[in-house]
Amino acid sequence: MHRICHQVQKLVRAAHRVARLPPPLAGGGAPAPDKPVPAFRQEKGNGKALRCLRILVVEDEPVNQLFLRRLLEKMGHSPRLAGEVSEAMQCLDEERFDLILMDIQLPDMNGLDATRLIRANPPAKQDPDIPIVAVTAFALEVNRDQALAAGMDDHLAKPVEVAALERVIARVCLQGS
């Protein structure tokens, strides 16, 4: 019970941090689907331009989906949600993404096997080296090693900390520019 309370407290603190983030664009939300997403935004402080990314979030828990979607939108990115691997594969066939945030425990296939599938047979619209980041409650070093061995590029523990997600995205943004 203590562990559950601790996890809930961490989620609440993270939600408060997300609420304090400035809106990414005029209007305070993600760009309308019919409007183009700006190619770059300025990172505060250092003058480097960071791309606004199209991010596929593969997550089956509705609360986690909502949290990640809002967080990514407030950071200026354009997320699309998939609740299972089969839905994610359909999304990957339909549009190009810059980054995949992949849960490990999913209803139809685990995220490690999904990553192996994407790496072995990348969808036509995707860069074969599309960054895939594990977003999981499995936060031990051995879990990180398993994610990397499966072909993932990084590992984030749940509940996701805003600063950790920003660091991963900045690294992806700067690698792609």
Short mmCIF file of N, CA and C in Angstrom, two decimals:
data_model
loop_
_atom_site.label_atom_id
_atom_site.label_comp_id
_atom_site.label_asym_id
_atom_site.label_seq_id
_atom_site.Cartn_x
_atom_site.Cartn_y
_atom_site.Cartn_z
N MET A 1 0.83 -1.18 0.00
CA MET A 1 0.00 0.00 0.00
C MET A 1 0.88 1.26 0.00
N HIS A 2 1.96 1.22 0.78
CA HIS A 2 2.87 2.36 0.84
C HIS A 2 3.45 2.68 -0.54
N ARG A 3 3.79 1.63 -1.29
CA ARG A 3 4.37 1.81 -2.63
C ARG A 3 3.36 2.47 -3.57
N ILE A 4 2.10 2.06 -3.47
CA ILE A 4 1.07 2.65 -4.33
C ILE A 4 0.90 4.13 -4.00
N CYS A 5 0.85 4.47 -2.72
CA CYS A 5 0.72 5.87 -2.32
C CYS A 5 1.90 6.69 -2.83
N HIS A 6 3.09 6.11 -2.74
CA HIS A 6 4.29 6.80 -3.21
C HIS A 6 4.20 7.06 -4.72
N GLN A 7 3.73 6.06 -5.50
CA GLN A 7 3.60 6.22 -6.95
C GLN A 7 2.56 7.29 -7.29
N VAL A 8 1.45 7.30 -6.56
CA VAL A 8 0.41 8.30 -6.80
C VAL A 8 0.96 9.70 -6.51
N GLN A 9 1.71 9.84 -5.42
CA GLN A 9 2.30 11.14 -5.08
C GLN A 9 3.25 11.60 -6.19
N LYS A 10 4.05 10.69 -6.75
CA LYS A 10 4.96 11.05 -7.83
C LYS A 10 4.19 11.50 -9.07
N LEU A 11 3.10 10.81 -9.39
CA LEU A 11 2.29 11.20 -10.54
C LEU A 11 1.67 12.58 -10.34
N VAL A 12 1.19 12.84 -9.14
CA VAL A 12 0.59 14.15 -8.85
C VAL A 12 1.63 15.25 -8.98
N ARG A 13 2.82 15.03 -8.43
CA ARG A 13 3.90 16.04 -8.54
C ARG A 13 4.26 16.27 -10.00
N ALA A 14 4.34 15.19 -10.79
CA ALA A 14 4.66 15.33 -12.21
C ALA A 14 3.56 16.09 -12.94
N ALA A 15 2.31 15.81 -12.61
CA ALA A 15 1.20 16.52 -13.24
C ALA A 15 1.26 18.02 -12.93
N HIS A 16 1.64 18.37 -11.71
CA HIS A 16 1.78 19.78 -11.34
C HIS A 16 2.91 20.43 -12.15
N ARG A 17 4.00 19.70 -12.38
CA ARG A 17 5.09 20.25 -13.19
C ARG A 17 4.63 20.47 -14.63
N VAL A 18 3.85 19.53 -15.17
CA VAL A 18 3.33 19.68 -16.53
C VAL A 18 2.43 20.90 -16.62
N ALA A 19 1.59 21.10 -15.62
CA ALA A 19 0.66 22.23 -15.63
C ALA A 19 1.39 23.57 -15.64
N ARG A 20 2.61 23.59 -15.10
CA ARG A 20 3.38 24.85 -15.05
C ARG A 20 4.18 25.10 -16.32
N LEU A 21 4.23 24.13 -17.25
CA LEU A 21 4.97 24.35 -18.49
C LEU A 21 4.25 25.40 -19.33
N PRO A 22 4.99 26.24 -20.03
CA PRO A 22 4.34 27.23 -20.89
C PRO A 22 3.73 26.55 -22.10
N PRO A 23 2.65 27.11 -22.65
CA PRO A 23 2.07 26.53 -23.86
C PRO A 23 3.07 26.64 -25.01
N PRO A 24 3.12 25.65 -25.91
CA PRO A 24 4.12 25.64 -26.97
C PRO A 24 3.83 26.61 -28.09
N LEU A 25 2.56 26.87 -28.37
CA LEU A 25 2.17 27.71 -29.50
C LEU A 25 1.06 28.64 -29.05
N ALA A 26 0.83 29.70 -29.80
CA ALA A 26 -0.30 30.56 -29.48
C ALA A 26 -1.56 29.72 -29.51
N GLY A 27 -2.41 29.88 -28.57
CA GLY A 27 -3.61 29.06 -28.48
C GLY A 27 -3.48 28.01 -27.41
N GLY A 28 -2.26 27.70 -26.96
CA GLY A 28 -2.06 26.86 -25.80
C GLY A 28 -2.21 25.38 -25.99
N GLY A 29 -2.27 24.86 -27.18
CA GLY A 29 -2.41 23.41 -27.34
C GLY A 29 -1.61 22.94 -28.53
N ALA A 30 -1.87 21.72 -28.93
CA ALA A 30 -1.21 21.18 -30.12
C ALA A 30 -1.78 21.89 -31.34
N PRO A 31 -1.00 21.99 -32.41
CA PRO A 31 -1.52 22.63 -33.61
C PRO A 31 -2.70 21.84 -34.16
N ALA A 32 -3.60 22.55 -34.80
CA ALA A 32 -4.73 21.88 -35.43
C ALA A 32 -4.21 20.92 -36.49
N PRO A 33 -4.90 19.77 -36.70
CA PRO A 33 -4.40 18.78 -37.64
C PRO A 33 -4.21 19.31 -39.05
N ASP A 34 -5.01 20.31 -39.47
CA ASP A 34 -4.89 20.82 -40.83
C ASP A 34 -3.83 21.91 -40.96
N LYS A 35 -3.24 22.34 -39.86
CA LYS A 35 -2.20 23.35 -39.90
C LYS A 35 -0.84 22.69 -39.79
N PRO A 36 0.16 23.18 -40.53
CA PRO A 36 1.47 22.56 -40.44
C PRO A 36 2.10 22.77 -39.06
N VAL A 37 2.84 21.77 -38.62
CA VAL A 37 3.58 21.88 -37.37
C VAL A 37 4.85 22.66 -37.67
N PRO A 38 5.20 23.66 -36.86
CA PRO A 38 6.42 24.41 -37.13
C PRO A 38 7.63 23.48 -37.11
N ALA A 39 8.55 23.70 -38.03
CA ALA A 39 9.69 22.81 -38.18
C ALA A 39 10.64 22.88 -37.00
N PHE A 40 10.78 24.05 -36.40
CA PHE A 40 11.72 24.19 -35.29
C PHE A 40 11.16 25.12 -34.23
N ARG A 41 11.65 24.98 -33.02
CA ARG A 41 11.36 25.93 -31.95
C ARG A 41 12.68 26.21 -31.25
N GLN A 42 12.79 27.34 -30.64
CA GLN A 42 14.03 27.70 -29.94
C GLN A 42 14.07 27.10 -28.55
N GLU A 43 15.18 26.47 -28.22
CA GLU A 43 15.36 25.98 -26.86
C GLU A 43 15.79 27.16 -26.02
N LYS A 44 15.17 27.31 -24.85
CA LYS A 44 15.48 28.44 -23.99
C LYS A 44 16.94 28.41 -23.57
N GLY A 45 17.55 29.58 -23.56
CA GLY A 45 18.87 29.72 -22.96
C GLY A 45 20.04 29.55 -23.89
N ASN A 46 20.05 28.50 -24.72
CA ASN A 46 21.27 28.26 -25.48
C ASN A 46 21.15 28.60 -26.96
N GLY A 47 19.96 29.00 -27.42
CA GLY A 47 19.80 29.43 -28.80
C GLY A 47 19.76 28.31 -29.81
N LYS A 48 19.88 27.05 -29.40
CA LYS A 48 19.81 25.94 -30.34
C LYS A 48 18.35 25.69 -30.71
N ALA A 49 18.15 25.38 -31.96
CA ALA A 49 16.80 25.08 -32.42
C ALA A 49 16.51 23.60 -32.23
N LEU A 50 15.35 23.29 -31.65
CA LEU A 50 14.91 21.91 -31.50
C LEU A 50 13.68 21.71 -32.37
N ARG A 51 13.65 20.59 -33.06
CA ARG A 51 12.51 20.29 -33.91
C ARG A 51 11.29 19.94 -33.06
N CYS A 52 10.13 20.30 -33.55
CA CYS A 52 8.88 19.82 -32.97
C CYS A 52 8.65 18.45 -33.57
N LEU A 53 8.60 17.44 -32.74
CA LEU A 53 8.57 16.07 -33.21
C LEU A 53 7.16 15.50 -33.33
N ARG A 54 6.99 14.60 -34.29
CA ARG A 54 5.81 13.75 -34.38
C ARG A 54 6.19 12.52 -33.56
N ILE A 55 5.46 12.26 -32.48
CA ILE A 55 5.82 11.19 -31.55
C ILE A 55 4.67 10.20 -31.44
N LEU A 56 4.98 8.92 -31.67
CA LEU A 56 4.01 7.86 -31.47
C LEU A 56 4.16 7.34 -30.05
N VAL A 57 3.09 7.43 -29.27
CA VAL A 57 3.07 6.95 -27.89
C VAL A 57 2.31 5.63 -27.88
N VAL A 58 3.02 4.53 -27.60
CA VAL A 58 2.39 3.22 -27.55
C VAL A 58 2.22 2.87 -26.06
N GLU A 59 1.01 3.06 -25.58
CA GLU A 59 0.71 2.93 -24.14
C GLU A 59 -0.75 2.50 -24.01
N ASP A 60 -1.01 1.47 -23.20
CA ASP A 60 -2.38 0.96 -23.09
C ASP A 60 -3.17 1.56 -21.93
N GLU A 61 -2.52 2.17 -20.96
CA GLU A 61 -3.23 2.73 -19.80
C GLU A 61 -3.73 4.14 -20.12
N PRO A 62 -5.05 4.38 -20.05
CA PRO A 62 -5.60 5.69 -20.41
C PRO A 62 -5.02 6.86 -19.61
N VAL A 63 -4.76 6.67 -18.33
CA VAL A 63 -4.20 7.76 -17.52
C VAL A 63 -2.79 8.11 -18.01
N ASN A 64 -1.99 7.10 -18.30
CA ASN A 64 -0.64 7.34 -18.81
C ASN A 64 -0.69 7.98 -20.19
N GLN A 65 -1.64 7.55 -21.03
CA GLN A 65 -1.81 8.16 -22.35
C GLN A 65 -2.10 9.65 -22.22
N LEU A 66 -3.05 9.98 -21.37
CA LEU A 66 -3.44 11.38 -21.17
C LEU A 66 -2.26 12.19 -20.66
N PHE A 67 -1.56 11.67 -19.66
CA PHE A 67 -0.42 12.37 -19.08
C PHE A 67 0.65 12.63 -20.14
N LEU A 68 1.04 11.59 -20.88
CA LEU A 68 2.09 11.76 -21.89
C LEU A 68 1.64 12.67 -23.02
N ARG A 69 0.39 12.53 -23.47
CA ARG A 69 -0.10 13.40 -24.55
C ARG A 69 -0.03 14.87 -24.14
N ARG A 70 -0.56 15.19 -22.96
CA ARG A 70 -0.56 16.58 -22.50
C ARG A 70 0.85 17.09 -22.30
N LEU A 71 1.70 16.28 -21.72
CA LEU A 71 3.08 16.68 -21.50
C LEU A 71 3.78 16.97 -22.83
N LEU A 72 3.64 16.09 -23.79
CA LEU A 72 4.29 16.28 -25.09
C LEU A 72 3.72 17.49 -25.82
N GLU A 73 2.42 17.69 -25.74
CA GLU A 73 1.82 18.87 -26.38
C GLU A 73 2.35 20.15 -25.75
N LYS A 74 2.46 20.18 -24.43
CA LYS A 74 2.97 21.37 -23.75
C LYS A 74 4.45 21.62 -24.09
N MET A 75 5.15 20.57 -24.46
CA MET A 75 6.55 20.71 -24.86
C MET A 75 6.66 21.15 -26.33
N GLY A 76 5.53 21.20 -27.03
CA GLY A 76 5.53 21.66 -28.42
C GLY A 76 5.58 20.55 -29.44
N HIS A 77 5.39 19.32 -29.02
CA HIS A 77 5.44 18.18 -29.94
C HIS A 77 4.03 17.75 -30.31
N SER A 78 3.95 16.90 -31.31
CA SER A 78 2.66 16.42 -31.81
C SER A 78 2.57 14.91 -31.59
N PRO A 79 1.92 14.48 -30.50
CA PRO A 79 1.82 13.05 -30.22
C PRO A 79 0.62 12.39 -30.89
N ARG A 80 0.77 11.11 -31.17
CA ARG A 80 -0.34 10.27 -31.60
C ARG A 80 -0.32 9.04 -30.70
N LEU A 81 -1.49 8.61 -30.26
CA LEU A 81 -1.59 7.53 -29.29
C LEU A 81 -1.99 6.22 -29.95
N ALA A 82 -1.40 5.13 -29.45
CA ALA A 82 -1.79 3.78 -29.84
C ALA A 82 -1.86 2.95 -28.56
N GLY A 83 -2.93 2.18 -28.41
CA GLY A 83 -3.13 1.41 -27.19
C GLY A 83 -2.54 0.01 -27.21
N GLU A 84 -2.12 -0.43 -28.38
CA GLU A 84 -1.50 -1.75 -28.49
C GLU A 84 -0.61 -1.77 -29.73
N VAL A 85 0.19 -2.81 -29.85
CA VAL A 85 1.20 -2.88 -30.91
C VAL A 85 0.54 -2.92 -32.29
N SER A 86 -0.53 -3.67 -32.45
CA SER A 86 -1.17 -3.75 -33.76
C SER A 86 -1.64 -2.37 -34.22
N GLU A 87 -2.17 -1.58 -33.31
CA GLU A 87 -2.58 -0.21 -33.63
C GLU A 87 -1.37 0.67 -33.95
N ALA A 88 -0.28 0.47 -33.21
CA ALA A 88 0.95 1.23 -33.46
C ALA A 88 1.50 0.92 -34.85
N MET A 89 1.46 -0.35 -35.25
CA MET A 89 1.96 -0.72 -36.58
C MET A 89 1.12 -0.06 -37.67
N GLN A 90 -0.18 0.03 -37.45
CA GLN A 90 -1.05 0.71 -38.41
C GLN A 90 -0.67 2.20 -38.49
N CYS A 91 -0.43 2.83 -37.35
CA CYS A 91 -0.01 4.24 -37.33
C CYS A 91 1.30 4.42 -38.09
N LEU A 92 2.23 3.51 -37.88
CA LEU A 92 3.54 3.60 -38.54
C LEU A 92 3.41 3.44 -40.05
N ASP A 93 2.41 2.68 -40.51
CA ASP A 93 2.17 2.54 -41.95
C ASP A 93 1.51 3.79 -42.54
N GLU A 94 0.78 4.54 -41.70
CA GLU A 94 0.01 5.68 -42.19
C GLU A 94 0.79 6.98 -42.24
N GLU A 95 1.70 7.20 -41.29
CA GLU A 95 2.41 8.47 -41.26
C GLU A 95 3.82 8.30 -40.70
N ARG A 96 4.63 9.28 -40.98
CA ARG A 96 6.03 9.25 -40.55
C ARG A 96 6.16 9.85 -39.15
N PHE A 97 6.95 9.22 -38.30
CA PHE A 97 7.19 9.69 -36.95
C PHE A 97 8.68 9.93 -36.74
N ASP A 98 8.98 10.79 -35.78
CA ASP A 98 10.37 11.09 -35.43
C ASP A 98 10.84 10.28 -34.23
N LEU A 99 9.89 9.78 -33.43
CA LEU A 99 10.22 9.11 -32.18
C LEU A 99 9.05 8.22 -31.77
N ILE A 100 9.38 7.08 -31.15
CA ILE A 100 8.36 6.20 -30.58
C ILE A 100 8.64 6.07 -29.09
N LEU A 101 7.62 6.33 -28.28
CA LEU A 101 7.68 6.05 -26.84
C LEU A 101 6.88 4.78 -26.64
N MET A 102 7.54 3.70 -26.21
CA MET A 102 6.95 2.37 -26.19
C MET A 102 6.88 1.80 -24.78
N ASP A 103 5.68 1.50 -24.33
CA ASP A 103 5.51 0.77 -23.08
C ASP A 103 6.05 -0.65 -23.29
N ILE A 104 6.44 -1.30 -22.22
CA ILE A 104 6.94 -2.67 -22.33
C ILE A 104 5.79 -3.67 -22.20
N GLN A 105 4.89 -3.45 -21.26
CA GLN A 105 3.76 -4.37 -21.07
C GLN A 105 2.56 -3.86 -21.83
N LEU A 106 2.24 -4.54 -22.93
CA LEU A 106 1.10 -4.17 -23.76
C LEU A 106 0.21 -5.39 -23.93
N PRO A 107 -1.07 -5.18 -24.25
CA PRO A 107 -1.99 -6.31 -24.28
C PRO A 107 -1.72 -7.36 -25.37
N ASP A 108 -1.29 -6.94 -26.55
CA ASP A 108 -1.16 -7.90 -27.65
C ASP A 108 0.26 -8.41 -27.88
N MET A 109 1.26 -7.65 -27.47
CA MET A 109 2.66 -8.03 -27.65
C MET A 109 3.47 -7.14 -26.75
N ASN A 110 4.56 -7.65 -26.18
CA ASN A 110 5.35 -6.76 -25.32
C ASN A 110 6.18 -5.80 -26.17
N GLY A 111 6.57 -4.70 -25.56
CA GLY A 111 7.29 -3.65 -26.27
C GLY A 111 8.66 -4.08 -26.78
N LEU A 112 9.28 -5.03 -26.10
CA LEU A 112 10.59 -5.52 -26.57
C LEU A 112 10.44 -6.26 -27.89
N ASP A 113 9.43 -7.16 -27.96
CA ASP A 113 9.19 -7.88 -29.22
C ASP A 113 8.72 -6.93 -30.31
N ALA A 114 7.92 -5.93 -29.95
CA ALA A 114 7.47 -4.94 -30.94
C ALA A 114 8.66 -4.18 -31.52
N THR A 115 9.61 -3.83 -30.66
CA THR A 115 10.81 -3.12 -31.13
C THR A 115 11.61 -4.01 -32.07
N ARG A 116 11.78 -5.26 -31.70
CA ARG A 116 12.51 -6.20 -32.59
C ARG A 116 11.82 -6.29 -33.95
N LEU A 117 10.48 -6.32 -33.94
CA LEU A 117 9.71 -6.39 -35.18
C LEU A 117 9.93 -5.14 -36.04
N ILE A 118 9.88 -3.98 -35.41
CA ILE A 118 10.08 -2.72 -36.14
C ILE A 118 11.50 -2.64 -36.69
N ARG A 119 12.48 -3.06 -35.91
CA ARG A 119 13.88 -3.03 -36.35
C ARG A 119 14.14 -4.02 -37.50
N ALA A 120 13.52 -5.21 -37.42
CA ALA A 120 13.74 -6.24 -38.44
C ALA A 120 13.02 -5.91 -39.75
N ASN A 121 11.88 -5.25 -39.65
CA ASN A 121 11.07 -4.97 -40.83
C ASN A 121 10.44 -3.58 -40.69
N PRO A 122 11.25 -2.51 -40.85
CA PRO A 122 10.71 -1.16 -40.63
C PRO A 122 9.60 -0.84 -41.63
N PRO A 123 8.50 -0.25 -41.15
CA PRO A 123 7.44 0.18 -42.07
C PRO A 123 8.00 1.15 -43.12
N ALA A 124 7.40 1.13 -44.30
CA ALA A 124 7.92 1.88 -45.45
C ALA A 124 8.07 3.37 -45.18
N LYS A 125 7.17 3.97 -44.42
CA LYS A 125 7.22 5.42 -44.20
C LYS A 125 8.21 5.82 -43.10
N GLN A 126 8.81 4.85 -42.44
CA GLN A 126 9.66 5.16 -41.27
C GLN A 126 11.14 5.04 -41.60
N ASP A 127 11.92 5.87 -40.95
CA ASP A 127 13.36 5.73 -40.95
C ASP A 127 13.67 4.41 -40.26
N PRO A 128 14.50 3.55 -40.84
CA PRO A 128 14.80 2.27 -40.18
C PRO A 128 15.45 2.45 -38.81
N ASP A 129 16.05 3.61 -38.58
CA ASP A 129 16.71 3.88 -37.30
C ASP A 129 15.87 4.80 -36.42
N ILE A 130 14.55 4.81 -36.61
CA ILE A 130 13.69 5.66 -35.79
C ILE A 130 13.98 5.40 -34.31
N PRO A 131 14.20 6.44 -33.54
CA PRO A 131 14.45 6.23 -32.11
C PRO A 131 13.22 5.64 -31.42
N ILE A 132 13.47 4.61 -30.63
CA ILE A 132 12.41 3.98 -29.83
C ILE A 132 12.88 4.02 -28.38
N VAL A 133 12.04 4.60 -27.52
CA VAL A 133 12.39 4.75 -26.11
C VAL A 133 11.39 3.95 -25.28
N ALA A 134 11.91 3.09 -24.42
CA ALA A 134 11.06 2.35 -23.49
C ALA A 134 10.54 3.30 -22.42
N VAL A 135 9.24 3.21 -22.16
CA VAL A 135 8.62 3.97 -21.07
C VAL A 135 7.92 2.92 -20.23
N THR A 136 8.50 2.60 -19.09
CA THR A 136 8.06 1.43 -18.36
C THR A 136 8.20 1.56 -16.85
N ALA A 137 7.39 0.79 -16.15
CA ALA A 137 7.51 0.73 -14.69
C ALA A 137 8.69 -0.15 -14.28
N PHE A 138 9.23 -0.90 -15.22
CA PHE A 138 10.40 -1.74 -14.95
C PHE A 138 11.62 -0.84 -15.00
N ALA A 139 12.09 -0.42 -13.84
CA ALA A 139 13.09 0.65 -13.78
C ALA A 139 14.47 0.18 -13.33
N LEU A 140 14.70 -1.11 -13.24
CA LEU A 140 16.01 -1.61 -12.82
C LEU A 140 17.00 -1.54 -13.98
N GLU A 141 18.27 -1.57 -13.65
CA GLU A 141 19.32 -1.53 -14.67
C GLU A 141 19.20 -2.71 -15.63
N VAL A 142 18.83 -3.88 -15.11
CA VAL A 142 18.67 -5.06 -15.97
C VAL A 142 17.55 -4.83 -16.98
N ASN A 143 16.49 -4.11 -16.60
CA ASN A 143 15.40 -3.80 -17.53
C ASN A 143 15.87 -2.84 -18.61
N ARG A 144 16.69 -1.88 -18.22
CA ARG A 144 17.27 -0.95 -19.20
C ARG A 144 18.14 -1.72 -20.19
N ASP A 145 18.95 -2.63 -19.69
CA ASP A 145 19.82 -3.43 -20.55
C ASP A 145 19.00 -4.29 -21.52
N GLN A 146 17.88 -4.85 -21.05
CA GLN A 146 17.01 -5.65 -21.91
C GLN A 146 16.41 -4.79 -23.02
N ALA A 147 16.00 -3.57 -22.67
CA ALA A 147 15.43 -2.66 -23.66
C ALA A 147 16.46 -2.30 -24.72
N LEU A 148 17.65 -1.99 -24.30
CA LEU A 148 18.72 -1.65 -25.25
C LEU A 148 19.07 -2.85 -26.12
N ALA A 149 19.12 -4.04 -25.53
CA ALA A 149 19.44 -5.25 -26.29
C ALA A 149 18.36 -5.56 -27.33
N ALA A 150 17.12 -5.16 -27.06
CA ALA A 150 16.02 -5.39 -28.00
C ALA A 150 16.04 -4.40 -29.16
N GLY A 151 16.89 -3.37 -29.07
CA GLY A 151 16.98 -2.39 -30.15
C GLY A 151 16.43 -1.02 -29.79
N MET A 152 16.03 -0.85 -28.53
CA MET A 152 15.56 0.47 -28.11
C MET A 152 16.75 1.39 -27.90
N ASP A 153 16.50 2.68 -28.01
CA ASP A 153 17.57 3.67 -27.92
C ASP A 153 17.75 4.24 -26.53
N ASP A 154 16.72 4.14 -25.70
CA ASP A 154 16.81 4.68 -24.35
C ASP A 154 15.70 4.07 -23.51
N HIS A 155 15.67 4.46 -22.23
CA HIS A 155 14.76 3.85 -21.26
C HIS A 155 14.33 4.92 -20.27
N LEU A 156 13.02 5.10 -20.11
CA LEU A 156 12.48 6.02 -19.11
C LEU A 156 11.61 5.25 -18.14
N ALA A 157 11.79 5.52 -16.86
CA ALA A 157 10.99 4.86 -15.84
C ALA A 157 9.70 5.62 -15.60
N LYS A 158 8.63 4.88 -15.33
CA LYS A 158 7.36 5.47 -14.94
C LYS A 158 7.35 5.61 -13.43
N PRO A 159 6.71 6.61 -12.89
CA PRO A 159 6.10 7.70 -13.65
C PRO A 159 7.18 8.56 -14.28
N VAL A 160 6.94 8.98 -15.51
CA VAL A 160 7.90 9.73 -16.28
C VAL A 160 8.14 11.09 -15.63
N GLU A 161 9.39 11.42 -15.45
CA GLU A 161 9.75 12.73 -14.93
C GLU A 161 9.95 13.67 -16.11
N VAL A 162 9.42 14.86 -15.98
CA VAL A 162 9.46 15.84 -17.06
C VAL A 162 10.89 16.08 -17.53
N ALA A 163 11.81 16.29 -16.62
CA ALA A 163 13.19 16.58 -16.99
C ALA A 163 13.84 15.42 -17.74
N ALA A 164 13.55 14.20 -17.33
CA ALA A 164 14.12 13.02 -18.00
C ALA A 164 13.59 12.91 -19.42
N LEU A 165 12.29 13.15 -19.60
CA LEU A 165 11.70 13.11 -20.94
C LEU A 165 12.28 14.21 -21.81
N GLU A 166 12.43 15.40 -21.25
CA GLU A 166 13.02 16.51 -22.00
C GLU A 166 14.43 16.17 -22.47
N ARG A 167 15.23 15.55 -21.58
CA ARG A 167 16.60 15.17 -21.96
C ARG A 167 16.61 14.17 -23.11
N VAL A 168 15.75 13.16 -23.04
CA VAL A 168 15.69 12.16 -24.11
C VAL A 168 15.27 12.80 -25.43
N ILE A 169 14.25 13.63 -25.38
CA ILE A 169 13.77 14.27 -26.61
C ILE A 169 14.82 15.22 -27.17
N ALA A 170 15.50 15.98 -26.30
CA ALA A 170 16.55 16.88 -26.78
C ALA A 170 17.67 16.09 -27.45
N ARG A 171 18.02 14.96 -26.89
CA ARG A 171 19.06 14.14 -27.49
C ARG A 171 18.61 13.66 -28.89
N VAL A 172 17.36 13.22 -28.99
CA VAL A 172 16.81 12.76 -30.29
C VAL A 172 16.77 13.92 -31.28
N CYS A 173 16.31 15.10 -30.80
CA CYS A 173 16.22 16.28 -31.67
C CYS A 173 17.59 16.65 -32.21
N LEU A 174 18.57 16.68 -31.36
CA LEU A 174 19.91 17.11 -31.77
C LEU A 174 20.59 16.08 -32.65
N GLN A 175 20.28 14.80 -32.47
CA GLN A 175 20.86 13.77 -33.32
C GLN A 175 20.31 13.88 -34.74
N GLY A 176 19.03 14.24 -34.83
CA GLY A 176 18.38 14.30 -36.14
C GLY A 176 18.65 15.57 -36.92
N SER A 177 19.31 16.56 -36.28
CA SER A 177 19.51 17.82 -37.01
C SER A 177 20.87 17.90 -37.62
#
